[in-house]
PDB file of C-alpha atoms in Angstrom:
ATOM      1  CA  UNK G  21     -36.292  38.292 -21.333  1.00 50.00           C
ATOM      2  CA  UNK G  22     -34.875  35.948 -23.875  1.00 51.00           C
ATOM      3  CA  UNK G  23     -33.001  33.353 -21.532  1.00 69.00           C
ATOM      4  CA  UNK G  24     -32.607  30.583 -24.582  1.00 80.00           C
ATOM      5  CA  UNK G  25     -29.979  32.387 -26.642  1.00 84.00           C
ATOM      6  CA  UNK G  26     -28.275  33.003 -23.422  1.00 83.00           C
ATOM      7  CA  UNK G  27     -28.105  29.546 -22.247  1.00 85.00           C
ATOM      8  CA  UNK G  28     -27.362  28.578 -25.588  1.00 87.00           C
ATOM      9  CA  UNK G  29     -24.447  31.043 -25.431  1.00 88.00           C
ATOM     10  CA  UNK G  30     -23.309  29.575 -22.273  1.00 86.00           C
ATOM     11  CA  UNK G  31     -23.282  26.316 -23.222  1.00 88.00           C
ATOM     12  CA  UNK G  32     -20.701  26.731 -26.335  1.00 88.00           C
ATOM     13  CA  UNK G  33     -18.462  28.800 -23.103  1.00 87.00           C
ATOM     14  CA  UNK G  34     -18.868  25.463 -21.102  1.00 90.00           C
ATOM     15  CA  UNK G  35     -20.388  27.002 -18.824  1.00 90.00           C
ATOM     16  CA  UNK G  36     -22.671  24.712 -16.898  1.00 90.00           C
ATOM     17  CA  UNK G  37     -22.825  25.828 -13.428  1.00 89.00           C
ATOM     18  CA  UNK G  38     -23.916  29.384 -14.460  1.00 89.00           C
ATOM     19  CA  UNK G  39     -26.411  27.442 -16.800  1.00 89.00           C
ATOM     20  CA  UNK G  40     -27.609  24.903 -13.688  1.00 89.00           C
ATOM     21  CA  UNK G  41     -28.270  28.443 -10.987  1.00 89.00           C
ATOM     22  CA  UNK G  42     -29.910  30.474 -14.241  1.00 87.00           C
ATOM     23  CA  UNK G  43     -32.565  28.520 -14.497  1.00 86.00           C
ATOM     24  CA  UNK G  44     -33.123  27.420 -10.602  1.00 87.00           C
ATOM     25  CA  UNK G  45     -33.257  31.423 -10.434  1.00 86.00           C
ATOM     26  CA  UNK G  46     -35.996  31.053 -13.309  1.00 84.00           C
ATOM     27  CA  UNK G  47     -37.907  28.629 -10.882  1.00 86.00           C
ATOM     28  CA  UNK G  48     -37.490  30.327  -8.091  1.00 85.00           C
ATOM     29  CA  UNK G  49     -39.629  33.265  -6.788  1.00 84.00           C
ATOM     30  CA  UNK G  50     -37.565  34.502  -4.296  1.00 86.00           C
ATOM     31  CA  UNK G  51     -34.321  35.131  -6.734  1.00 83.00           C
ATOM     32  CA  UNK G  52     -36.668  37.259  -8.683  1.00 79.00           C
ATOM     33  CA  UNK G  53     -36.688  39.698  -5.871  1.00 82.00           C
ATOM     34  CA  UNK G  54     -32.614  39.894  -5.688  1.00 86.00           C
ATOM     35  CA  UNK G  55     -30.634  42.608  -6.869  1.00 88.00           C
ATOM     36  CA  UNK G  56     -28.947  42.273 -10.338  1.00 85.00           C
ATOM     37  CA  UNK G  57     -25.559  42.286  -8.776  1.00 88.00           C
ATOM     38  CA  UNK G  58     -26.809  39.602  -5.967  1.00 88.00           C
ATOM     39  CA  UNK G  59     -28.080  37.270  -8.822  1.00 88.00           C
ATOM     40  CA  UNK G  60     -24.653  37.393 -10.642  1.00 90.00           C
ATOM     41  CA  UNK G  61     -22.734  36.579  -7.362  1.00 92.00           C
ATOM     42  CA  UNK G  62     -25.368  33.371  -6.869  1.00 90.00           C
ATOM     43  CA  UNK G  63     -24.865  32.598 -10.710  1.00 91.00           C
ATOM     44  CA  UNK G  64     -20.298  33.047 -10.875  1.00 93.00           C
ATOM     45  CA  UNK G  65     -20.599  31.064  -7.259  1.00 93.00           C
ATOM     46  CA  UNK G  66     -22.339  28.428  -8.856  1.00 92.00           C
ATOM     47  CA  UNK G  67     -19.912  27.958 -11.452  1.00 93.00           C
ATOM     48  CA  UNK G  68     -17.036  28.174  -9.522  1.00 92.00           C
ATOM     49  CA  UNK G  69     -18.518  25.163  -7.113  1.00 92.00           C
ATOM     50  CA  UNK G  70     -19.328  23.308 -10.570  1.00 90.00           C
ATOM     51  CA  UNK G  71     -15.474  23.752 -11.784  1.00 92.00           C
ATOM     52  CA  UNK G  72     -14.233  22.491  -7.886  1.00 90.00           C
ATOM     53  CA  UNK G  73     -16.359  19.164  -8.187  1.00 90.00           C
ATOM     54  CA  UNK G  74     -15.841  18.593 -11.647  1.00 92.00           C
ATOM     55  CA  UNK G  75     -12.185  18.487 -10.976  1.00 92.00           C
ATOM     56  CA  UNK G  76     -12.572  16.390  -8.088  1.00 91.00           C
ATOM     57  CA  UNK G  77     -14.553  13.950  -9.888  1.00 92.00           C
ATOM     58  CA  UNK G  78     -11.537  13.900 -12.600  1.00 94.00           C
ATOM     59  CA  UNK G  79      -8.980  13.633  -9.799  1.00 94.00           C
ATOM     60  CA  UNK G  80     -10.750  10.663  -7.906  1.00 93.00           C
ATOM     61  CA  UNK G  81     -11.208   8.990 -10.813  1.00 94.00           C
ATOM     62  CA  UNK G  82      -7.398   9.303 -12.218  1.00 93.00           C
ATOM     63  CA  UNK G  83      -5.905   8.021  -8.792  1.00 93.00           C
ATOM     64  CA  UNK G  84      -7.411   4.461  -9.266  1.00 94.00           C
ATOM     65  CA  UNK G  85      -7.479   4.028  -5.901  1.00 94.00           C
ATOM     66  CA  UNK G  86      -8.241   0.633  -5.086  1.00 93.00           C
ATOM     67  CA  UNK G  87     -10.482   1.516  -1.923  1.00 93.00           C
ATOM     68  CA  UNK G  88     -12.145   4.582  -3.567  1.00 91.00           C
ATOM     69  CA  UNK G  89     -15.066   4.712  -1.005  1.00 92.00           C
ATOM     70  CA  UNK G  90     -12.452   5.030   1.881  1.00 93.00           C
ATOM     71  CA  UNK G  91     -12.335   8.592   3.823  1.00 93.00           C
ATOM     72  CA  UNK G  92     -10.997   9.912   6.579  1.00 92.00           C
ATOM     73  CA  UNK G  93     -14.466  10.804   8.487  1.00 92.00           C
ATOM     74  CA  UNK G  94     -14.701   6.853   8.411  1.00 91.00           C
ATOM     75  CA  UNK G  95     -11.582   5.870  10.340  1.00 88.00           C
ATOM     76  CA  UNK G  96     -12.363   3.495  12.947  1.00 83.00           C
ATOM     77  CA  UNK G  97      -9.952   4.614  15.708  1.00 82.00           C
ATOM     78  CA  UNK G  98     -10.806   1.569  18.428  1.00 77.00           C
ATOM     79  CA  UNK G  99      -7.922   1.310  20.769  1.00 61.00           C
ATOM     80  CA  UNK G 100      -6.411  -1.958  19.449  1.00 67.00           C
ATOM     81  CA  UNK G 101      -5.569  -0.221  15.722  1.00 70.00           C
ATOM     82  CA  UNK G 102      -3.142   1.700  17.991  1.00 76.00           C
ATOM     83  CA  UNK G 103      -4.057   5.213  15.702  1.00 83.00           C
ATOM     84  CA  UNK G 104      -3.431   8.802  17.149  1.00 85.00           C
ATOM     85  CA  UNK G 105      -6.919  10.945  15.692  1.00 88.00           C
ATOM     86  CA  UNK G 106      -4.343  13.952  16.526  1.00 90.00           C
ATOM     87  CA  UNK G 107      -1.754  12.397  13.537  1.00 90.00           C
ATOM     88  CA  UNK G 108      -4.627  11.636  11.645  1.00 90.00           C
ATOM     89  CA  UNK G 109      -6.183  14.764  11.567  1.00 92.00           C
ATOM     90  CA  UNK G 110      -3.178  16.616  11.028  1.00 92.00           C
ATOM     91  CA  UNK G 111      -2.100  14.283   7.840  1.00 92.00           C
ATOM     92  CA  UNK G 112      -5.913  15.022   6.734  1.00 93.00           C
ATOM     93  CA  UNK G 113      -4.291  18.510   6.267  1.00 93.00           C
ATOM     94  CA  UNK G 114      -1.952  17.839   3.577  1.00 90.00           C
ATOM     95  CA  UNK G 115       0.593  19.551   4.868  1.00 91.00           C
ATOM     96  CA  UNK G 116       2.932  17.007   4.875  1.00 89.00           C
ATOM     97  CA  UNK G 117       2.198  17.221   0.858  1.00 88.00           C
ATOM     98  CA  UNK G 118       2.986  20.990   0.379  1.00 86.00           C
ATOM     99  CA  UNK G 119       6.147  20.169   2.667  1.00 85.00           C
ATOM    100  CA  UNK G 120       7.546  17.509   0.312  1.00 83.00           C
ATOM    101  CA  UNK G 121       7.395  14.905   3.190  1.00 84.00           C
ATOM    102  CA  UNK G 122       6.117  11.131   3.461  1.00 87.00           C
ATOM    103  CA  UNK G 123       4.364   8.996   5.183  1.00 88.00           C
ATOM    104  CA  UNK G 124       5.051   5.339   5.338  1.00 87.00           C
ATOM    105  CA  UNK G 125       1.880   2.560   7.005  1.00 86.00           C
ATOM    106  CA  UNK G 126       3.223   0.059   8.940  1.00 82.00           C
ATOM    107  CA  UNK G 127       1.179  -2.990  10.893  1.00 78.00           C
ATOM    108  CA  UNK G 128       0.059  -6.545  10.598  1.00 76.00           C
ATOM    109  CA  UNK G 129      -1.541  -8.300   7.376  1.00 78.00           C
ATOM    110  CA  UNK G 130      -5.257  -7.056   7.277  1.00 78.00           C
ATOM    111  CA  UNK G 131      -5.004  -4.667   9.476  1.00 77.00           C
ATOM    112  CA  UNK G 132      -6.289  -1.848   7.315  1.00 84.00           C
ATOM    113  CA  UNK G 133      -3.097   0.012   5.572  1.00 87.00           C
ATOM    114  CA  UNK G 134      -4.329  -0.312   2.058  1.00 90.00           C
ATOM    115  CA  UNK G 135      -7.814   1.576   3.307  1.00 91.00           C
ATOM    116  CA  UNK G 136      -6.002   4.074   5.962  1.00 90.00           C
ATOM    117  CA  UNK G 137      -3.454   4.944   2.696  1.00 91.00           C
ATOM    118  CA  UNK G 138      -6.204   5.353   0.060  1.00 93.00           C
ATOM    119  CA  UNK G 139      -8.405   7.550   3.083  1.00 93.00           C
ATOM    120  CA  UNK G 140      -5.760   9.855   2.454  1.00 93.00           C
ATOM    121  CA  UNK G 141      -5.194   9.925  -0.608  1.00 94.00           C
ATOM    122  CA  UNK G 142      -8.796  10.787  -1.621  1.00 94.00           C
ATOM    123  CA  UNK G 143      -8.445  13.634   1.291  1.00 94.00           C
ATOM    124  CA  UNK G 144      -5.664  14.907  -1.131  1.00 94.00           C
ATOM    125  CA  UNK G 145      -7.723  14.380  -3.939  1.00 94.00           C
ATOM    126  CA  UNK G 146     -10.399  16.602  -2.055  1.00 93.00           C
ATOM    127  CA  UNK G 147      -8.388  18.899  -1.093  1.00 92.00           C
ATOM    128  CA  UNK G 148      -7.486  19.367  -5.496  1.00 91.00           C
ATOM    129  CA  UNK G 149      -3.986  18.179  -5.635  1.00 92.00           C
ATOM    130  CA  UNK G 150      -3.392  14.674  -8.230  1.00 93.00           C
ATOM    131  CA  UNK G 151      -3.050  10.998  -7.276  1.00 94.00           C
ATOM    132  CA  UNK G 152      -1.790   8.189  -8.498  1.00 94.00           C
ATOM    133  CA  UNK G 153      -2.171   5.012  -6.891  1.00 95.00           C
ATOM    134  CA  UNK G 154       0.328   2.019  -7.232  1.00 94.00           C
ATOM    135  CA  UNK G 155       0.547  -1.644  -6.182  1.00 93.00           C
ATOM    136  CA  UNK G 156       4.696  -2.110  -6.223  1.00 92.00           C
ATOM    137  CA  UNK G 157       4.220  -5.270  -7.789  1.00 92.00           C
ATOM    138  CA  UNK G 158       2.348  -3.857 -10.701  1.00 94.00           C
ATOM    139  CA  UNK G 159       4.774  -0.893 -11.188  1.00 95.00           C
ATOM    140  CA  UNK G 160       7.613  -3.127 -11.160  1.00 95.00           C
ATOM    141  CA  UNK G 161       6.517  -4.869 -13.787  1.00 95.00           C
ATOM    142  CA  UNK G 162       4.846  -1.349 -15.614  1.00 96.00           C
ATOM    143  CA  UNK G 163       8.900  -0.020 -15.224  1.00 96.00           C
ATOM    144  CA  UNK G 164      10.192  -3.503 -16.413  1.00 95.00           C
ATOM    145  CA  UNK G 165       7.805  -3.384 -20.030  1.00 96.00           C
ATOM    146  CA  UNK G 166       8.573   0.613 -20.111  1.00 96.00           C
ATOM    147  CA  UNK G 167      11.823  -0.116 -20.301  1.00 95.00           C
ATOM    148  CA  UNK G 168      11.647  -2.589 -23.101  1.00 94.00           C
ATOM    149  CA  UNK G 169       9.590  -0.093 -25.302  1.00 95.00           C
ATOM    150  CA  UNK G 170      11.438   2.602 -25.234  1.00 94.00           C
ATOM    151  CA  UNK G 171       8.396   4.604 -22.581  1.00 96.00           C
ATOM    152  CA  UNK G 172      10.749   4.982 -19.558  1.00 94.00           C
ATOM    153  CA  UNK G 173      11.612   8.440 -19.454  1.00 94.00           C
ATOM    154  CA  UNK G 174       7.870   9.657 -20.419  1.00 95.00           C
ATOM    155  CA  UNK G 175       6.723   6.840 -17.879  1.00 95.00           C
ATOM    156  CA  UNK G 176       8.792   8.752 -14.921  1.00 93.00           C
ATOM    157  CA  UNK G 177       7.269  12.188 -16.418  1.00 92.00           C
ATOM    158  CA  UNK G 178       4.030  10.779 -15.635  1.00 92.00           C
ATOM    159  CA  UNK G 179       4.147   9.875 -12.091  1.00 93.00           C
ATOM    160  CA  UNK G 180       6.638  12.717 -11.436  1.00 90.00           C
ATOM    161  CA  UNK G 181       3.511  15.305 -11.970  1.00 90.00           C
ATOM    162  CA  UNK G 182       1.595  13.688  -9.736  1.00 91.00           C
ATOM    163  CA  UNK G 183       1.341  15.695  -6.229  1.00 91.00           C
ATOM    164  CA  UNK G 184       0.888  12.128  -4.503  1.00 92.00           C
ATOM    165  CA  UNK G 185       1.877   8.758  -5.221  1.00 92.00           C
ATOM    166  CA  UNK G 186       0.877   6.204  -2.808  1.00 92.00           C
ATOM    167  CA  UNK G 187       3.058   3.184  -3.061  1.00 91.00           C
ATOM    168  CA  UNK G 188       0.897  -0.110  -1.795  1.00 91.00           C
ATOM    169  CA  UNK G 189       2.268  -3.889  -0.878  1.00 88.00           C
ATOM    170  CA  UNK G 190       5.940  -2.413  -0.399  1.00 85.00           C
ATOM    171  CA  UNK G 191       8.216  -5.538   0.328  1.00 80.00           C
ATOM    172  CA  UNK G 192       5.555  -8.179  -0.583  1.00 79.00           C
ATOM    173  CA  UNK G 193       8.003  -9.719  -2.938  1.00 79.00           C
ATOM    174  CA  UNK G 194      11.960  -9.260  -3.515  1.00 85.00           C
ATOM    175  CA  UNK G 195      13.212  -6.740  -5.650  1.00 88.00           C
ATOM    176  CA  UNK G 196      16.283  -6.756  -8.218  1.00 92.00           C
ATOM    177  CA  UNK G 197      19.077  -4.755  -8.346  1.00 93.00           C
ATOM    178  CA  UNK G 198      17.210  -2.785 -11.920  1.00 94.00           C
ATOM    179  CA  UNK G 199      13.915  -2.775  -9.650  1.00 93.00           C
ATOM    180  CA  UNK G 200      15.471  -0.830  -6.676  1.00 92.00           C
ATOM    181  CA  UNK G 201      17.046   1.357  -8.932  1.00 93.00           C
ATOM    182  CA  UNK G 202      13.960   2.439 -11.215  1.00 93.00           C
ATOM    183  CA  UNK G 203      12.205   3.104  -7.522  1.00 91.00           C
ATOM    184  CA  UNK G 204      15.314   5.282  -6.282  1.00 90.00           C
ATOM    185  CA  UNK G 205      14.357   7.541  -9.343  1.00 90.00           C
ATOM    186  CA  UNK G 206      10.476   8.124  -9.183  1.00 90.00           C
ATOM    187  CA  UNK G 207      11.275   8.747  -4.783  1.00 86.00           C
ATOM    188  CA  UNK G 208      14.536  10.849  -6.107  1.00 84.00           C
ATOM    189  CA  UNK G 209      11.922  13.355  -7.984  1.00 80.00           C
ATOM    190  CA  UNK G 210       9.489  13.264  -4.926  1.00 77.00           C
ATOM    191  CA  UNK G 211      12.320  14.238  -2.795  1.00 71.00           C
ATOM    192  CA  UNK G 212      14.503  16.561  -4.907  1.00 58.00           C
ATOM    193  CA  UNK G 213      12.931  19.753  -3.747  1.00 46.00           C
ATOM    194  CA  UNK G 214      15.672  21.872  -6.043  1.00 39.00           C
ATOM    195  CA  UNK G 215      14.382  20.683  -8.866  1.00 41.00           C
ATOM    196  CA  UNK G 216      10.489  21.209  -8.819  1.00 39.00           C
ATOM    197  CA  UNK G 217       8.413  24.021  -7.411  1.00 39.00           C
ATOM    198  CA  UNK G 218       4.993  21.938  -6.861  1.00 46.00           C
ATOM    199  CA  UNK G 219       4.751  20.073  -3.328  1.00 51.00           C
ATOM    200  CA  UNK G 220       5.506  16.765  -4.125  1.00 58.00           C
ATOM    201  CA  UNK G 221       5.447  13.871  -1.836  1.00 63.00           C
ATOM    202  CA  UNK G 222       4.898   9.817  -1.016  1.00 66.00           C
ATOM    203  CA  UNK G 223       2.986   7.702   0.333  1.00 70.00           C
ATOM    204  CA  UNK G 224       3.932   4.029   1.284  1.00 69.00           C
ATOM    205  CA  UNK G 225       1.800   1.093   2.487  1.00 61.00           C
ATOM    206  CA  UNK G 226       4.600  -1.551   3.611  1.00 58.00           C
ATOM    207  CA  UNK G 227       3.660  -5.051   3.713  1.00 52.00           C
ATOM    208  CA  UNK G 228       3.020  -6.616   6.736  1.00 49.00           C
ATOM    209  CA  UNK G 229       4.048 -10.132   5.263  1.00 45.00           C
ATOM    210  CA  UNK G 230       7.442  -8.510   3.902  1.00 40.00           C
ATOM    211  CA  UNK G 231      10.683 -10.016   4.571  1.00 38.00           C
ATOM    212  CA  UNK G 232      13.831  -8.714   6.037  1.00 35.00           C
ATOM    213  CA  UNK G 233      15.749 -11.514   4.700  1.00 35.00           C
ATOM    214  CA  UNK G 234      15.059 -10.670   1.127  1.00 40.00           C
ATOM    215  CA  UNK G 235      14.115  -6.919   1.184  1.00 42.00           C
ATOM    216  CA  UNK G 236      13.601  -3.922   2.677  1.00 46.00           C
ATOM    217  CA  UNK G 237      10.834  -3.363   3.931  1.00 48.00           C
ATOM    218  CA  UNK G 238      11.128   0.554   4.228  1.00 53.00           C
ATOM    219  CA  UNK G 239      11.054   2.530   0.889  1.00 58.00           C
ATOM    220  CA  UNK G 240      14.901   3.861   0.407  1.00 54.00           C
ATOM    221  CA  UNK G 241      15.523   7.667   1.951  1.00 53.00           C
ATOM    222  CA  UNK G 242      12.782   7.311   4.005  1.00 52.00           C
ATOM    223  CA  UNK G 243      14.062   9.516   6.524  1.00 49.00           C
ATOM    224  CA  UNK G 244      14.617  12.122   4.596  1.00 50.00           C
ATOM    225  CA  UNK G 245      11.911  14.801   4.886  1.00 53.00           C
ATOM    226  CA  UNK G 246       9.977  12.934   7.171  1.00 53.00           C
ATOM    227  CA  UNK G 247       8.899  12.556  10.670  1.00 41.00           C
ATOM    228  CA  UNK G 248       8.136   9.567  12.653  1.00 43.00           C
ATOM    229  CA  UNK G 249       5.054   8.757  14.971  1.00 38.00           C
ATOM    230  CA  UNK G 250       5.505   5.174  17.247  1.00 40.00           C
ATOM    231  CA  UNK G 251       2.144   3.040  17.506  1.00 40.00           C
ATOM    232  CA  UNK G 252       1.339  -0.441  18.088  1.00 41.00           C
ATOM    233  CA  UNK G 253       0.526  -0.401  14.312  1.00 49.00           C
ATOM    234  CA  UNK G 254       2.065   2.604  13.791  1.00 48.00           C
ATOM    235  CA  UNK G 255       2.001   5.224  11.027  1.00 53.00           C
ATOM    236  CA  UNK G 256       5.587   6.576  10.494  1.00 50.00           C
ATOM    237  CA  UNK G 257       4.975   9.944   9.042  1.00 47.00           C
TER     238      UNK G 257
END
């Protein structure tokens, strides 16, 4: 059998997974002994698994997390973190996602928001929904130049398709009037479930050195479409 045209062939389809299990099954004696229809079902699997990961690899790498090694099977749960393995596991879901809900982290400077947040956001990524991850601070100032060069509206397009935005340092420094409003709109198109037919939803790290005096420290509408879980160092979901 001529195999090089056909891998050939497959590589101008993209087709790299069915290339990768064609010629293991070339290598391997005990594929020779499968069925025709077997070997195709080893070869389209193969492909399919290829596709899955490649996409994963693309999503990961678009979220820019800023902890990308963190996951959820690494969550240290001691007592004193005050986490519930019951919320956590059922946020691993992404549920919450496909319901258009939120989840905001709450606790005390270095007390591991930043890593719990992007844990879950590369479970979403996993799971082969889009991320995009966000220090406030930096989008503030990404809103501020959009809005100077005309990008604002294509900006908002951009983090509107993503399935999950997770919002880090919320309240670390004070906000202006233009600030708060160019925030209302990206949570507006998270929340606006009449206007979108993807889940959509939000994720918010608040600062645990934010002040009351000068800002929020809560993202606006949080309530809405969420639900709440108490903890020493909680996680309001």
């Amino acid at each position: 059998m001529l195999t090089n045209p056909t891998i050939e062939t497959l590589k101008s389809l993209k087709l790299h997974g069915m290339i990768e299990a064609l010629e293991e099954q070339q290598q391997t004696p005990v594929a020779q002994a499968l069925s025709f229809e077997e070997r195709i079902a080893l070869i389209v699997d193969r492909e399919r698994l290829y596709r899955d990961n490649q996409r994963r690899t693309r999503l990961l790498r678009g979220a820019r997390l800023k902890v990308a090694e963190a996951c959820v099977e690494d969550i240290n749960y001691k007592a004193a973190r005050g986490l519930d393995k019951r919320q956590i596991a059922s946020l691993a879901t992404g549920e919450w996602i496909r319901r258009t809900q939120n989840v905001l982290i709450t606790g005390a400077t270095g007390s591991g928001k930043t890593w719990l947040g992007c844990a879950l956001a590369q479970q979403t990524c996993r799971q082969g929904a889009s991320v995009l991850y966000w220090r406030v601070p930096r989008l503030v100032e990404e809103l501020r130049v959009a809005h100077g060069d005309g990008s604002y509206i294509k900006f908002l397009r951009t983090i509107a398709k993503a399935s999950l935005i997770v919002l880090d340092d919320w309240g670390l420094t004070a906000l202006s009037t233009q600030d708060r409003a160019d925030l209302l709109e990206i949570l507006d198109d998270r929340l606006d479930t009449h206007r979108q037919s993807a889940a959509r939803g939000y994720l918010a790290r608040v600062s645990g050195r934010a002040d009351a005096g000068r800002c929020d420290p809560r993202p606006p509408r949080a309530s809405q479409s969420s639900h709440r879980a108490e903890g020493p160092r909680g996680i309001d979901a």
